[in-house]
Tab-separated table of C-alpha atoms and ligand atoms in Angstrom:
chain	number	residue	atom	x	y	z
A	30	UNK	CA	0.000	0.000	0.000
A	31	UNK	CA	1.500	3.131	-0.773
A	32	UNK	CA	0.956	6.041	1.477
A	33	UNK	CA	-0.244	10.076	0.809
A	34	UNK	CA	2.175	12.379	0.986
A	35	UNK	CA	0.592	14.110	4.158
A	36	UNK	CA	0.412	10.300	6.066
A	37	UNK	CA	3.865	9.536	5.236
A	38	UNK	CA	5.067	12.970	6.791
A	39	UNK	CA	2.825	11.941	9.996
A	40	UNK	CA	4.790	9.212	9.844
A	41	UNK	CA	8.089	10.984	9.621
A	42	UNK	CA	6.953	13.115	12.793
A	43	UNK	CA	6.295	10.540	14.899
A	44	UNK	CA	9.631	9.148	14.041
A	45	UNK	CA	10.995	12.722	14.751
A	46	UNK	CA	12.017	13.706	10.949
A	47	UNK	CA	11.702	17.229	10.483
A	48	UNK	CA	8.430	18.451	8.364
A	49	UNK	CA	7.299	21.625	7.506
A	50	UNK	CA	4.340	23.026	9.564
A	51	UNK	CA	1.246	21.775	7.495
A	52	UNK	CA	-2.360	20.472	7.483
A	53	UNK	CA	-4.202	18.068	4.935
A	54	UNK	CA	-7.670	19.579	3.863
A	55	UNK	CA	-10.381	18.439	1.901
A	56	UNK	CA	-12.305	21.812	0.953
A	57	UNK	CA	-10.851	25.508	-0.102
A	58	UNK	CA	-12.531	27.483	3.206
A	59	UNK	CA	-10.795	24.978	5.077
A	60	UNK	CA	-7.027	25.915	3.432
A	61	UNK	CA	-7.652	29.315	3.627
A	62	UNK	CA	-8.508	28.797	7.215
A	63	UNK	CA	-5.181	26.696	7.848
A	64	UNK	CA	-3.187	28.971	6.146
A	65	UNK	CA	-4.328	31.800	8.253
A	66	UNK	CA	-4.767	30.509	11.409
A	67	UNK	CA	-1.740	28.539	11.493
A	68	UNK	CA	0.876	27.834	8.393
A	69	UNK	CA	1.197	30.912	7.711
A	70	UNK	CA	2.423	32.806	4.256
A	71	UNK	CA	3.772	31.984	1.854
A	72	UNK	CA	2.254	28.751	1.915
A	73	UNK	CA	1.836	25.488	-0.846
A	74	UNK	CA	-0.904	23.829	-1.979
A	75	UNK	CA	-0.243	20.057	-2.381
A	76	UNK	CA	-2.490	17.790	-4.465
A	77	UNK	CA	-2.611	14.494	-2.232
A	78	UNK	CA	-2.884	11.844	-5.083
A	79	UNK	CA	-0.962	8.479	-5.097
A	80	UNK	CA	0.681	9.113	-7.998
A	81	UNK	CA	4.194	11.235	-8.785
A	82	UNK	CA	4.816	13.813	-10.886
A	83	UNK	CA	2.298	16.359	-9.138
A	84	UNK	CA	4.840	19.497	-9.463
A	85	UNK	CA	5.210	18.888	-13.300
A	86	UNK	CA	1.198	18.290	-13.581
A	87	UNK	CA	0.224	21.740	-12.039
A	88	UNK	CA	-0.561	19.630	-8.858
A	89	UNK	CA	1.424	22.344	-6.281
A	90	UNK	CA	1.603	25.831	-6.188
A	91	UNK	CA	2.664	28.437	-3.933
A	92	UNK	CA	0.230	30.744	-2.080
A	93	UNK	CA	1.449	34.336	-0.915
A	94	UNK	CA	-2.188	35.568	0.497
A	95	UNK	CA	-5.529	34.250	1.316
A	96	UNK	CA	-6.691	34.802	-2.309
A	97	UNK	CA	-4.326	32.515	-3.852
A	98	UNK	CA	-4.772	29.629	-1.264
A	99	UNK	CA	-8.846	30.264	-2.731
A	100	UNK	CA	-8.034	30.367	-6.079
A	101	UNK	CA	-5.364	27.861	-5.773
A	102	UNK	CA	-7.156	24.734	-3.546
A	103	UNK	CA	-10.278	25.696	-5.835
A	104	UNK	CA	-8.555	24.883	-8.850
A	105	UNK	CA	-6.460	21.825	-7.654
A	106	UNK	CA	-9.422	19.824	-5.686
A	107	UNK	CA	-11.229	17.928	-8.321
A	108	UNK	CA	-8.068	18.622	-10.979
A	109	UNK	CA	-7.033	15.093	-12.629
A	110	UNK	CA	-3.491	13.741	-12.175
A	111	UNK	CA	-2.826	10.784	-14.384
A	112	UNK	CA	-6.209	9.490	-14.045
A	113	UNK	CA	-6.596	10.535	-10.551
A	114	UNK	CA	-9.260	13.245	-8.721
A	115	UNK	CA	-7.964	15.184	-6.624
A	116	UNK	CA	-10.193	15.313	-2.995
A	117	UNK	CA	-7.243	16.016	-0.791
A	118	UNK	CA	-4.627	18.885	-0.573
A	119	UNK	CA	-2.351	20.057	1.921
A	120	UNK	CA	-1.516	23.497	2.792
A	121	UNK	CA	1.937	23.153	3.775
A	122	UNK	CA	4.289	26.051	5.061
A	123	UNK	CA	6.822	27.038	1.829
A	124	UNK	CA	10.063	26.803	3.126
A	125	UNK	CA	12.916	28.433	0.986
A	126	UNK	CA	15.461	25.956	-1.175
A	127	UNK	CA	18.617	26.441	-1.936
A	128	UNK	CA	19.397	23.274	-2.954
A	129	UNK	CA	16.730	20.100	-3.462
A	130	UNK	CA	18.383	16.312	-2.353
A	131	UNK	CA	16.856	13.238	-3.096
A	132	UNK	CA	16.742	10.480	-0.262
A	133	UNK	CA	15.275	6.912	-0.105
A	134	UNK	CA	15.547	3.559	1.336
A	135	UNK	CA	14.620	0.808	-0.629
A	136	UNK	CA	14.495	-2.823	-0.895
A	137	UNK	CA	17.354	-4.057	-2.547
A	138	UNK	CA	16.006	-7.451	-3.695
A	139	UNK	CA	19.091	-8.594	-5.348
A	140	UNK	CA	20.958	-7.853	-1.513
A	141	UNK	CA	18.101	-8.574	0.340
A	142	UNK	CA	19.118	-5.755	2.006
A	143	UNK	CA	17.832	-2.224	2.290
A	144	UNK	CA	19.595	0.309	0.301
A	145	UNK	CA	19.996	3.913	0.847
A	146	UNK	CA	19.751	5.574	-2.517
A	147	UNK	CA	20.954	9.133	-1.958
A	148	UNK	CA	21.358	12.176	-4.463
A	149	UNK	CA	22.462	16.230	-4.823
A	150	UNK	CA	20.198	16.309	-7.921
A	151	UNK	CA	16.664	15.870	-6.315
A	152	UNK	CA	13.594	17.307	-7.261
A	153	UNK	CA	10.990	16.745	-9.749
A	154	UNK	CA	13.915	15.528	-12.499
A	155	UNK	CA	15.519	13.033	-10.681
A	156	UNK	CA	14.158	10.255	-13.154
A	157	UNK	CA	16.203	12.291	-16.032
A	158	UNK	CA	19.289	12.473	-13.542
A	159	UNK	CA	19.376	8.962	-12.643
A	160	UNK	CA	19.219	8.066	-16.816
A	161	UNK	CA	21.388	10.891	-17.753
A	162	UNK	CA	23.790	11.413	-15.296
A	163	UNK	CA	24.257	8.480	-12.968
A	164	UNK	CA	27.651	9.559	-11.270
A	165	UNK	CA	25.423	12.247	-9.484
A	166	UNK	CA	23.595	8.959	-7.740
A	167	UNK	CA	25.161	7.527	-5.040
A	168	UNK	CA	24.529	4.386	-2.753
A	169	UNK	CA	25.087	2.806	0.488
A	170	UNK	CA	24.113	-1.130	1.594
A	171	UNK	CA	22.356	-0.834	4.903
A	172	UNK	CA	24.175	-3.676	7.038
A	173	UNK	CA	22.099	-5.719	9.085
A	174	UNK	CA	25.254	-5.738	11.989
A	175	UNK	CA	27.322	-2.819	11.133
A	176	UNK	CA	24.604	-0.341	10.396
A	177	UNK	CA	26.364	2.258	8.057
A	178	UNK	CA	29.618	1.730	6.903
A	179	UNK	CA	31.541	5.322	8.164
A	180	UNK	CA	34.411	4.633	6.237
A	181	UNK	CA	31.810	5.048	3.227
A	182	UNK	CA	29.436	7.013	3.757
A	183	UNK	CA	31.651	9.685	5.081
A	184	UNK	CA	32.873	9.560	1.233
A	185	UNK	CA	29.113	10.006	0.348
A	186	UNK	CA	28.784	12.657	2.621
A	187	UNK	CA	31.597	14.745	1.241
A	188	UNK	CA	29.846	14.273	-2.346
A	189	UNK	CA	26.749	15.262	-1.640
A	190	UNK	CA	27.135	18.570	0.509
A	191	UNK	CA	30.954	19.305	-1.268
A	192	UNK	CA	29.751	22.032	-4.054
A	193	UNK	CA	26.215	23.359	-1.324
A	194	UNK	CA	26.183	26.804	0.155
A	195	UNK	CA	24.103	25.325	3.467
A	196	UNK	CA	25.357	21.816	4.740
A	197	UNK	CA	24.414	19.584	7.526
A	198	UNK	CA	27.397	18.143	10.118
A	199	UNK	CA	28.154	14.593	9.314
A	200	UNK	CA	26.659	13.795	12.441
A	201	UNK	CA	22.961	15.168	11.773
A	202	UNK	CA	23.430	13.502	8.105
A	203	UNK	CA	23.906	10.433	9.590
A	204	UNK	CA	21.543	10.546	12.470
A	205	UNK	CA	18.807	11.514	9.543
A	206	UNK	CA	19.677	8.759	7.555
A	207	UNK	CA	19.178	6.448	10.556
A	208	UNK	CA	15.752	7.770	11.373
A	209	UNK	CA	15.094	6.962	8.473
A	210	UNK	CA	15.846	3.298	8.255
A	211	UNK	CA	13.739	3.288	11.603
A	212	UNK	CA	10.825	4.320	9.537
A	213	UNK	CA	11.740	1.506	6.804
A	214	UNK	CA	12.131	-1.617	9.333
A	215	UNK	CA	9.421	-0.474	12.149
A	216	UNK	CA	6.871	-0.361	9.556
A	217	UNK	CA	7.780	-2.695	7.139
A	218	UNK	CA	7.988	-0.323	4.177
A	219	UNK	CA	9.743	-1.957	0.964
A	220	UNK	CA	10.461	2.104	0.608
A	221	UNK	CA	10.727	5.325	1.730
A	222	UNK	CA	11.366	8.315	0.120
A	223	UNK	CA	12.125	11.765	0.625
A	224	UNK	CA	12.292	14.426	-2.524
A	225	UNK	CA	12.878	16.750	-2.134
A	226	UNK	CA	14.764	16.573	1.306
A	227	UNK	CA	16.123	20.369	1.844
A	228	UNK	CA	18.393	21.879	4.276
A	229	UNK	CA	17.246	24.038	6.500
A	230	UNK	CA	18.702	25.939	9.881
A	231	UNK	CA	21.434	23.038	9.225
A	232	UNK	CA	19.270	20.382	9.810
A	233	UNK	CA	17.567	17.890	7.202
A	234	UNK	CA	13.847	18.625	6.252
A	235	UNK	CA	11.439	16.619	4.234
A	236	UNK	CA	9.499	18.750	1.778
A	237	UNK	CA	7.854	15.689	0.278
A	238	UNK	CA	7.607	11.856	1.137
A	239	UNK	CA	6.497	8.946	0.037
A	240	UNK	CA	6.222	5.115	1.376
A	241	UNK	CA	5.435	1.854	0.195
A	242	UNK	CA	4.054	-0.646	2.679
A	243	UNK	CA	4.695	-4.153	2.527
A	244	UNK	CA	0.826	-5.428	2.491
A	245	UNK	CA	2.167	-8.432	4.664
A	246	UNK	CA	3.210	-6.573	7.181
A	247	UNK	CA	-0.003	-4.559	7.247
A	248	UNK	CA	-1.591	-6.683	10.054
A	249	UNK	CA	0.890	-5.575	12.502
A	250	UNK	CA	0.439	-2.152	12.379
A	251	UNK	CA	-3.107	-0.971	13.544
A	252	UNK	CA	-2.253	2.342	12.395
A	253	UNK	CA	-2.112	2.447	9.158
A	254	UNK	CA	-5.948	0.856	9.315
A	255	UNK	CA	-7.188	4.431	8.999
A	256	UNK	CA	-5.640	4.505	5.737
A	257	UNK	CA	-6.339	1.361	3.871
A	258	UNK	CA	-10.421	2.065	2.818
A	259	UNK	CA	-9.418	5.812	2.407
A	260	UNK	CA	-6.113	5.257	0.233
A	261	UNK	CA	-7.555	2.022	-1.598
A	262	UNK	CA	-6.646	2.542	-5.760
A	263	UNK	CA	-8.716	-0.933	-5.732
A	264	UNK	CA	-11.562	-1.972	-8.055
A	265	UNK	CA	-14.649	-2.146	-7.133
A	266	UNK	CA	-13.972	-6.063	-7.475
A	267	UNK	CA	-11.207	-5.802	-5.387
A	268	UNK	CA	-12.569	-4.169	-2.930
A	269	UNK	CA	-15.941	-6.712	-3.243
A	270	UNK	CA	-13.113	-9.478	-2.486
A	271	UNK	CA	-11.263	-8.036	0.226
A	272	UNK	CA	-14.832	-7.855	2.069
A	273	UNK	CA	-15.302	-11.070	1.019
A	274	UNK	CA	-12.331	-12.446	1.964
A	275	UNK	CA	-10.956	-14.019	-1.286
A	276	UNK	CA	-7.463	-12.953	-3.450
A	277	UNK	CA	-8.702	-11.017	-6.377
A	278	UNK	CA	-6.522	-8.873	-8.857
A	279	UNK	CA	-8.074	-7.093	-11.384
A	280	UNK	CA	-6.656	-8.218	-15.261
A	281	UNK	CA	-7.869	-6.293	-18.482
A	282	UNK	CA	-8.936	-8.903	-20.118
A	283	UNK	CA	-12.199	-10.551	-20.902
A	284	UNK	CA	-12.222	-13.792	-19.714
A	285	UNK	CA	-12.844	-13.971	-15.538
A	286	UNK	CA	-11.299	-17.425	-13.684
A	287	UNK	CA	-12.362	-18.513	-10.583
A	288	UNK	CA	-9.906	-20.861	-9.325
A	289	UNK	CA	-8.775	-22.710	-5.885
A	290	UNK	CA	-5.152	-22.316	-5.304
A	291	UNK	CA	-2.891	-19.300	-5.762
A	292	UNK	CA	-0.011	-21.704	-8.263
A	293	UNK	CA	-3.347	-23.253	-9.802
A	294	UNK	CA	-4.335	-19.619	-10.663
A	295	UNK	CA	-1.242	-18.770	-12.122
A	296	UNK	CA	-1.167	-21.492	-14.228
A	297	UNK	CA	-4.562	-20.981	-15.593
A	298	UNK	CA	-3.621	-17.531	-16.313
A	299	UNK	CA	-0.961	-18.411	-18.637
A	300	UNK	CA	-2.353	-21.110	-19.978
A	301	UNK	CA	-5.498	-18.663	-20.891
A	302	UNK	CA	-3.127	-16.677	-22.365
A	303	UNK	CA	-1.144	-19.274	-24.487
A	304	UNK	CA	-4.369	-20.559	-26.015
A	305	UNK	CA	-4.593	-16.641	-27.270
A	306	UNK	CA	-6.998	-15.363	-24.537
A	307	UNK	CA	-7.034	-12.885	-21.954
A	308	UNK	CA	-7.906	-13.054	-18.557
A	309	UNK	CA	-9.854	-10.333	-16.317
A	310	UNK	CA	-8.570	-11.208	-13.109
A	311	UNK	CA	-6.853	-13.666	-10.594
A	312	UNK	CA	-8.821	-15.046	-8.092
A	313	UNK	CA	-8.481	-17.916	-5.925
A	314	UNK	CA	-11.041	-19.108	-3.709
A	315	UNK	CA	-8.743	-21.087	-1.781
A	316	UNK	CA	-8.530	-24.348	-0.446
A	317	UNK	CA	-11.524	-24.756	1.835
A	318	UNK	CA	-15.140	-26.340	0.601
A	319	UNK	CA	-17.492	-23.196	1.199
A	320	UNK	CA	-20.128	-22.605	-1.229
A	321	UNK	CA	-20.538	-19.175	0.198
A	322	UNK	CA	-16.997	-18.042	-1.225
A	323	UNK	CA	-18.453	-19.835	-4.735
A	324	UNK	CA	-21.557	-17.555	-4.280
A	325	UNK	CA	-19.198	-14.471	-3.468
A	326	UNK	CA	-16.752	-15.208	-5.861
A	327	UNK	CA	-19.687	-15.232	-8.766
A	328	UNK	CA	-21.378	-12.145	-7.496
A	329	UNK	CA	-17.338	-10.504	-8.092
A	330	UNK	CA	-17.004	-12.020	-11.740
A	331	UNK	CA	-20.198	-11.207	-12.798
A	332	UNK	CA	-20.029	-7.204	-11.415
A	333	UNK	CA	-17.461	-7.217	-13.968
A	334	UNK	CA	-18.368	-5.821	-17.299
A	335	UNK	CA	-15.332	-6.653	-19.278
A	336	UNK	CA	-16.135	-10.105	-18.792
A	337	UNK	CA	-17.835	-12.122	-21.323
A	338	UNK	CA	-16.767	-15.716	-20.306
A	339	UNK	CA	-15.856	-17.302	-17.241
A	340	UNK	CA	-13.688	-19.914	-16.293
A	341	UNK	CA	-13.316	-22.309	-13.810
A	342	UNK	CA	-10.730	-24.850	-12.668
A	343	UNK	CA	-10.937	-26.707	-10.145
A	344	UNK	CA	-8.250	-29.255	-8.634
A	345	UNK	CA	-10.256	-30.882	-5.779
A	346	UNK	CA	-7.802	-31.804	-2.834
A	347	UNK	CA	-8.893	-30.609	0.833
A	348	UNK	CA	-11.374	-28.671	-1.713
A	349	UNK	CA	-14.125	-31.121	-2.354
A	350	UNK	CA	-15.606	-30.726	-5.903
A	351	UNK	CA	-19.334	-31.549	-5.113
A	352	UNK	CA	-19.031	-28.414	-2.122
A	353	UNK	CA	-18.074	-26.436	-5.391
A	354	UNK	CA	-20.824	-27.401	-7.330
A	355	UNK	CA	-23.484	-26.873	-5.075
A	356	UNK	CA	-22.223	-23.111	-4.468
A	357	UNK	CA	-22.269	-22.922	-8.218
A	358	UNK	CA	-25.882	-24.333	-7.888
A	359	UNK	CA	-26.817	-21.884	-5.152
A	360	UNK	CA	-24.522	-18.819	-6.985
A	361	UNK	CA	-26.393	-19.377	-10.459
A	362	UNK	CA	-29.871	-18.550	-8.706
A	363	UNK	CA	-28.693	-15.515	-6.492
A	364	UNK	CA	-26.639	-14.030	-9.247
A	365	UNK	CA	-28.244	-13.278	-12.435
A	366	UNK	CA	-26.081	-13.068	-15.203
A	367	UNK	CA	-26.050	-14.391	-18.886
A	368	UNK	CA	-22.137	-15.513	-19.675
A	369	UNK	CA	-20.768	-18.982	-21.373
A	370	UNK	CA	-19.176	-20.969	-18.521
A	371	UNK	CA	-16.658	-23.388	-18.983
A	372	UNK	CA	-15.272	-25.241	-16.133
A	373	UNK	CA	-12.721	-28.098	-15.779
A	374	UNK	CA	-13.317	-30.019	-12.268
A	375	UNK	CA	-11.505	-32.935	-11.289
A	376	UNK	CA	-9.999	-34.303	-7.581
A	377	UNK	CA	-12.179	-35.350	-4.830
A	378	UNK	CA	-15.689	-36.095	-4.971
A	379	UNK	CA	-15.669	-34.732	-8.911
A	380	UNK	CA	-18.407	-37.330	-10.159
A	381	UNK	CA	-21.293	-36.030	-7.548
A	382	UNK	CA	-19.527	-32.610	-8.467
A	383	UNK	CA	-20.213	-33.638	-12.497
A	384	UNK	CA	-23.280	-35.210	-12.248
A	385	UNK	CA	-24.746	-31.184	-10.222
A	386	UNK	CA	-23.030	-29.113	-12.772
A	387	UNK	CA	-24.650	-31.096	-15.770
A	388	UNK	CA	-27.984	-30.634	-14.095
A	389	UNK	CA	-27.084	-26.794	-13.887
A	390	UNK	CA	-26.556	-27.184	-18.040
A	391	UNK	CA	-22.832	-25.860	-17.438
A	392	UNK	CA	-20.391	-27.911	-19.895
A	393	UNK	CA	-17.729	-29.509	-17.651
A	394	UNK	CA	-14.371	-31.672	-18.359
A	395	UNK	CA	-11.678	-32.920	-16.224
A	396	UNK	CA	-8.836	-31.661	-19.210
A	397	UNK	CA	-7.575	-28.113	-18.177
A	398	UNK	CA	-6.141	-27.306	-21.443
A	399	UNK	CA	-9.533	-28.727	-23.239
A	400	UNK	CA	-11.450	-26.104	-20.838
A	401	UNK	CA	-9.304	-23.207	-21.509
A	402	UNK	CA	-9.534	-23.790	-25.452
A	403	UNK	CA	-13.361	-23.845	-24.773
A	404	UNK	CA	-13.059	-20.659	-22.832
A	405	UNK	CA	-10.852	-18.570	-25.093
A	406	UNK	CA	-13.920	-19.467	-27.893
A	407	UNK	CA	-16.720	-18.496	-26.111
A	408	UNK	CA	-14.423	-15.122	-25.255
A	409	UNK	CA	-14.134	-14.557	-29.008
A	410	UNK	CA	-17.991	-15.238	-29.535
A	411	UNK	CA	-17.847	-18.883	-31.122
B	505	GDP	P1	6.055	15.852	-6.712
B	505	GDP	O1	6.221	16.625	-7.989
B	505	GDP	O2	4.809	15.031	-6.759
B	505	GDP	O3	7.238	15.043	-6.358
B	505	GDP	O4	5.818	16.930	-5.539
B	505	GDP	P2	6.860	17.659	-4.544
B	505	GDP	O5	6.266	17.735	-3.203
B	505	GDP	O6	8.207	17.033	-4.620
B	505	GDP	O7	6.921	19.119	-5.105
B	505	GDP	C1	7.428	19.430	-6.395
B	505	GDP	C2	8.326	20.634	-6.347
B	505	GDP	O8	7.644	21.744	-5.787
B	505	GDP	C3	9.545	20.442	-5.441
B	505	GDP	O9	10.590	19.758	-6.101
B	505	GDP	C4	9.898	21.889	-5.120
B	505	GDP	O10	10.665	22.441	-6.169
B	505	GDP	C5	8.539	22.577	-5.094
B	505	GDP	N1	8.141	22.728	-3.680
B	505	GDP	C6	7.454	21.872	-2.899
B	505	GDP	N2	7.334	22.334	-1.631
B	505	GDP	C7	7.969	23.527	-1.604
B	505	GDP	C8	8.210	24.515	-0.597
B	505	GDP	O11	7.825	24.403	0.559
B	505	GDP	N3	8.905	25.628	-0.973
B	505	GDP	C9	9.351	25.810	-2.250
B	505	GDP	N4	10.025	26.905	-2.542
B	505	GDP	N5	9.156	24.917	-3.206
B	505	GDP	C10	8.479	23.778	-2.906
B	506	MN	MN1	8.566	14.959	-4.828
């Protein structure tokens, strides 16, 4: 799950890493009343969108008087950045730059170790930079025992502040860098990111942030349950099967699977896909015998309107086939839809499961490739 801007940097302050004064608003009365009653001017208006790239699409702009911050919010709540609305901005106090830094820890997968990604070229180029000029991109392997190498990243130190007007001590550098890491392991972020990070008073400020949560670790913090309805980029779907409590991803293609197992699903997938086909999501409806999740699971496929087959695959283990059936009898009479099913059903109990889905007039064979070839047909109208 990736985090707002304005919930990372209440992150950030709880781990004591210095933020500008600021307050996350939803209407333009409400940042003009911020900005006068406590951030002050100049001030910046912030879309809060979970995608990058605001600066460059018009998505922040400075405010020097109550006018602006109307005219500003009122034109960047409900503005469109890469596909997403804008219902959230901050008014955040404008701080003055003399030179923008780029920060981040990341999840070096290759290491599997964190990585501090560090550069004097921040801001809203730093893709460019890191293309164009990579010497001006530095990194440092966060060691599990030693913590940060000195003998190094005194070197990176040097690089970054050698050529700056304002600089930092070594010692507030390196204490920053270390909060941050805090932030990275205590709650499980695969990254966090600071651009630009600024110096100011000779200490390290974040002017933006950004972090990615590891979704697995998600259950052990209780704070960030706040944000997962609000910050959701799910599908409707999605968001159907999280309530439901079944794995769905979202696919752009036209042919939905419902299938029990997680490597099963995969499978299908590419098999869908290698008999020409496309498939409109992943689900698995996992290894229990529930015809509820069967009922659920229909009620997701069929909300979709892409769709205009469905799949099913079944490898009957713990799963037995005739529980499957019977929530496909149940599902077919609480969920209306009109869509060619073709389902492949073998593994425990399969003949009782066989004899219910013939009754239910859906065609059914225990050959997965002979099902998916059926399938990627009744996709293409034949
Ligand atoms: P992003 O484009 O989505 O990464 O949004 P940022 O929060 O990084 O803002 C984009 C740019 O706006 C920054 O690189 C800065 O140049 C500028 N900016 C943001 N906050 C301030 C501020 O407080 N003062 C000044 N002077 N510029 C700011
Ligand atoms: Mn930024």
């Amino acid at each position: 799950m990736k985090l707002l801007e304005y919930q990372a940097k209440e992150v950030f302050r709880s781990a004591d890493i210095r933020t500008p004064n600021e307050s996350m608003v939803t209407t333009p009365q409400d940042a003009v009343k911020i900005a006068n009653e406590s951030v002050g001017y100049p001030c910046v208006i912030k879309a809060q969108v979970p995608v990058g790239g605001r600066g460059k699409a018009g998505g922040v702009k400075v405010a020097n008087n109550a006018d602006d911050v109307l005219t500003l919010a009122s034109q960047i709540l409900g503005m469109s950045i890469k596909g997403c609305i804008v219902d959230k901005i901050l008014v955040s106090q404008a701080i003055s730059i003399h030179n923008e830094y780029y920060l981040s820890v990341v999840l070096h997968r290759a290491s599997k170790k964190p990585m501090i990604i560090m550069s004097p070229s921040g801001g809203v180029d730093i893709e460019e930079i890191s293309k164009n000029r990579p010497e001006m991109i530095f990194k440092e392997e966060y060691d599990f025992i030693l913590g940060f190498k000195d003998y190094t990243l005194r070197r990176t130190y040097q690089k970054m502040f050698q050529n700056q007007e304002e600089k930092v001590s070594y010692k507030e550098f390196k204490g920053f860098l270390q909060k941050l890491v805090n932030v990275y392991f205590e709650k499980d972020a695969t990254l966090v990111e600071i651009n630009p990070l600024i110096v100011h008073n000779k200490e390290c400020m974040a002017l933006d942030a950004k972090i990615l949560l590891d979704d697995n670790g998600l259950e052990f913090h209780p704070e960030f349950e706040k944000y997962v309805t609000s910050n959701a980029e799910e599908t409707l779907q999605e968001k159907m099967a999280r309530e439901a409590n079944l794995t769905y991803i979202s696919l752009d293609g036209n042919i939905a699977c419902m299938v029990n197992g997680a490597g099963l699903a995969m499978a299908t997938m590419d098999t869908i896909k290698h008999f020409g086909g496309s498939p409109a999501n992943f689900l698995d409806i996992g290894g229990s015998s529930n015809p509820e999740k069967v009922v659920n699971a229909l009620r997701i496929i069929a909300s979709n309107p892409n769709v205009n087959a469905i799949l099913i695959n079944i490898f009957g283990g713990i799963t037995r086939c005739d529980d499957i059936a019977q929530g496909f009898r149940e599902g077919l009479e609480k969920v209306k839809f009109d869509l060619p099913i073709s389902c492949r059903i073998i593994g425990t109990n399969d003949e009782k499961a066989r004899t219910i889905l013939k009754e239910i007039n859906i065609p059914v064979t225990t050959d997965m490739d002979e099902a998916v070839q059926n399938v990627v047909k009744m996709a293409k109208g034949g």
